[in-house]
Amino acid sequence: MPSCEIKFDFNDSDESVTVRETRIILLLPVIRRAVELQYPDFATEENAVIEAPFRVPFKKDAGVFLFDTIARYAAPTDDNVHEITVEQSYPEAGPKTLDELKEIIELANFWECTTYMECIGFAIAKKLEDKTIEEIAAFMGVECNPPGNFFAEEDGWIHPPADAFQNVQ
Amino acid sequence: MAYSLPLTYPSLKCVIKHMEVNSRIQLSQRCPSIRKAEKSIPLKIGHLELDQCRVKINNTDYSLAVVCNYFSSPYDLDEVGSMDLGEVIDEQRDVVVDNRSLEEGEKRILRMEYELRMLTDDWEKKNALIGEALKKELKMTTEKSELVNRKCYVGIIKSLFLSRRVGVPAPIWDIDFVNKNKLITFRDEKLSYNMKLHQAFKYLIFKLFSGRRDAIQVKKLSIENKGILRVPASLNLKVTHLEILGSGVDKIAISFQPLLEGSSLQSIKLNNDFNIENPILQTSPLLIFKNPNENLFRARSAFTNVRVELEKSTIFPREALDLIANWLRHGKEVGTIWNFSLTEVTALVCFKDIRKLPGAKYAGHKTSSQLGRSVLIPINAFSEIHIFDEKEEAQDGNDWSLKITVRRKL
């Protein structure tokens, strides 16, 4: 039975988080590669202990959430993406705020957990469904132009002056 | 709300990938910095509906109409307000489906008459422009025009449009573009009518779907056309379920086949009349026919997995009997399944007639009143027709299924 003892220091807490499940570490490619430098057969190693904690520039809550859920969450597939819901597939993500989910997905990105990022991306996308475009753009951190005309005048479409309608209607 | 840091590129792609399609399109149009990222992620649409003046993506409408004062039209109009039947110049590489017909134009005249009758007492104000045209046409004085009543007005309008008189000042027509869902109207734009509606529609498709690296994945595509449907030939679709509604099924199927070459169709659904020789019908493992012409059941065809949906009120033993007679005469491949969606009562009526056919062996309760009933009719020494029924998920009242199948003799 493989086991390990690996510590993580998050930037908002003085208390380390210890992970003792090898299967979770195997799902974090960056950490797995670092550990395998010291334990080449880490996947089958018993009691693999890393003395120095990994420093993580993210919040502890995000890390704890990721450790709790990464082994259980399955990414949406082409076949089921129209049917699944956050409540059914990712219940712990439902109560999280967008800000918290952003922290989680960036932590997953930092550790190269690409499959897990799909799950959190899905949860974020569902939360964005009732937001305006301006709010979505702000969340993503990108600049948003005013709507403008769908039928662009530079493409040859002419919009009649507004007063013409007032005369008619 | 304010966020401190933007999403990193990989995270951004994960979020965009799962965003609601219409929000994603709007975001792409309004945020140039992420447009390339958005275009590089495959677009997945649950239900895409196209007709000659409207795109509906899931639950959001993008509609075009030719409008004048009160009236609107879902296809192009000529200078006196009739359906434009002029030649379509096809100099560009487009997929063009022309389903125009005088019949549809007549229907619109009738709808317009109905709309006129529904107008309130201030109809004259609402139709000032047309009123002015009428006065000139009829050389009426101001006093006499007040005597024109509603009924007479309708007749005059109709005669003007139908006779296509020259010299009458045309009403000012515009194109109206509305983008909305059930809750919100996102846009309502007026355009001068200096380009045809089908060109505006093509532009709409281009703005929504152009510039994508991968094919657009559409779970269900519904197509209908009453005028000219013009789609860029570069539209790249990967469709799972195809539905063609209304009339002109064959024209639509033939014209759209190049756009569907990359698709792995799981089903095709057609209604009303169509040509059973259409090659597109060979491209899907399941065919769904809604209210098909009765010739379908008498003709020889290669269809082996078919679902037939008929109006609930139809009592149709003849269709099933025709089909069985057809297979007995010409043979049919082992493994064929034709599935009729209907009510239990109708299935019962069918069974009573089917079991009387020569060579038929009935199994089940003698009065056909219980489940587990089936009929076997031999085709030849090796295969037989096996007919049975079962309950299925309710769909608009037809919650029963009559299956007519061909299997190897036991």
CSV table of C-alpha atoms in Angstrom, one decimal, chain B residues 95 215 221 233 235-239 242 253-265 280 283:
chain,number,residue,atom,x,y,z
B,95,VAL,CA,-25.1,27.4,-50.3
B,215,ALA,CA,-16.0,22.5,-36.9
B,221,LEU,CA,-29.7,21.0,-36.3
B,233,ALA,CA,-20.2,27.6,-48.0
B,235,LEU,CA,-19.8,27.1,-42.6
B,236,ASN,CA,-18.3,24.1,-41.0
B,237,LEU,CA,-20.7,22.0,-39.0
B,238,LYS,CA,-20.5,18.6,-37.3
B,239,VAL,CA,-24.1,17.5,-36.7
B,242,LEU,CA,-30.6,16.6,-38.4
B,253,ALA,CA,-31.2,18.2,-47.9
B,254,ILE,CA,-29.4,18.3,-51.2
B,255,SER,CA,-28.0,21.8,-50.7
B,256,PHE,CA,-26.9,21.2,-47.2
B,257,GLN,CA,-25.2,17.9,-47.8
B,258,PRO,CA,-21.8,19.5,-48.5
B,259,LEU,CA,-22.0,21.3,-45.2
B,260,LEU,CA,-22.6,18.0,-43.4
B,261,GLU,CA,-19.8,16.0,-44.9
B,262,GLY,CA,-17.8,16.1,-41.7
B,263,SER,CA,-20.8,15.0,-39.6
B,264,SER,CA,-21.5,11.6,-38.2
B,265,LEU,CA,-25.3,11.8,-38.3
B,280,ILE,CA,-28.7,12.0,-47.7
B,283,THR,CA,-26.0,8.8,-44.3
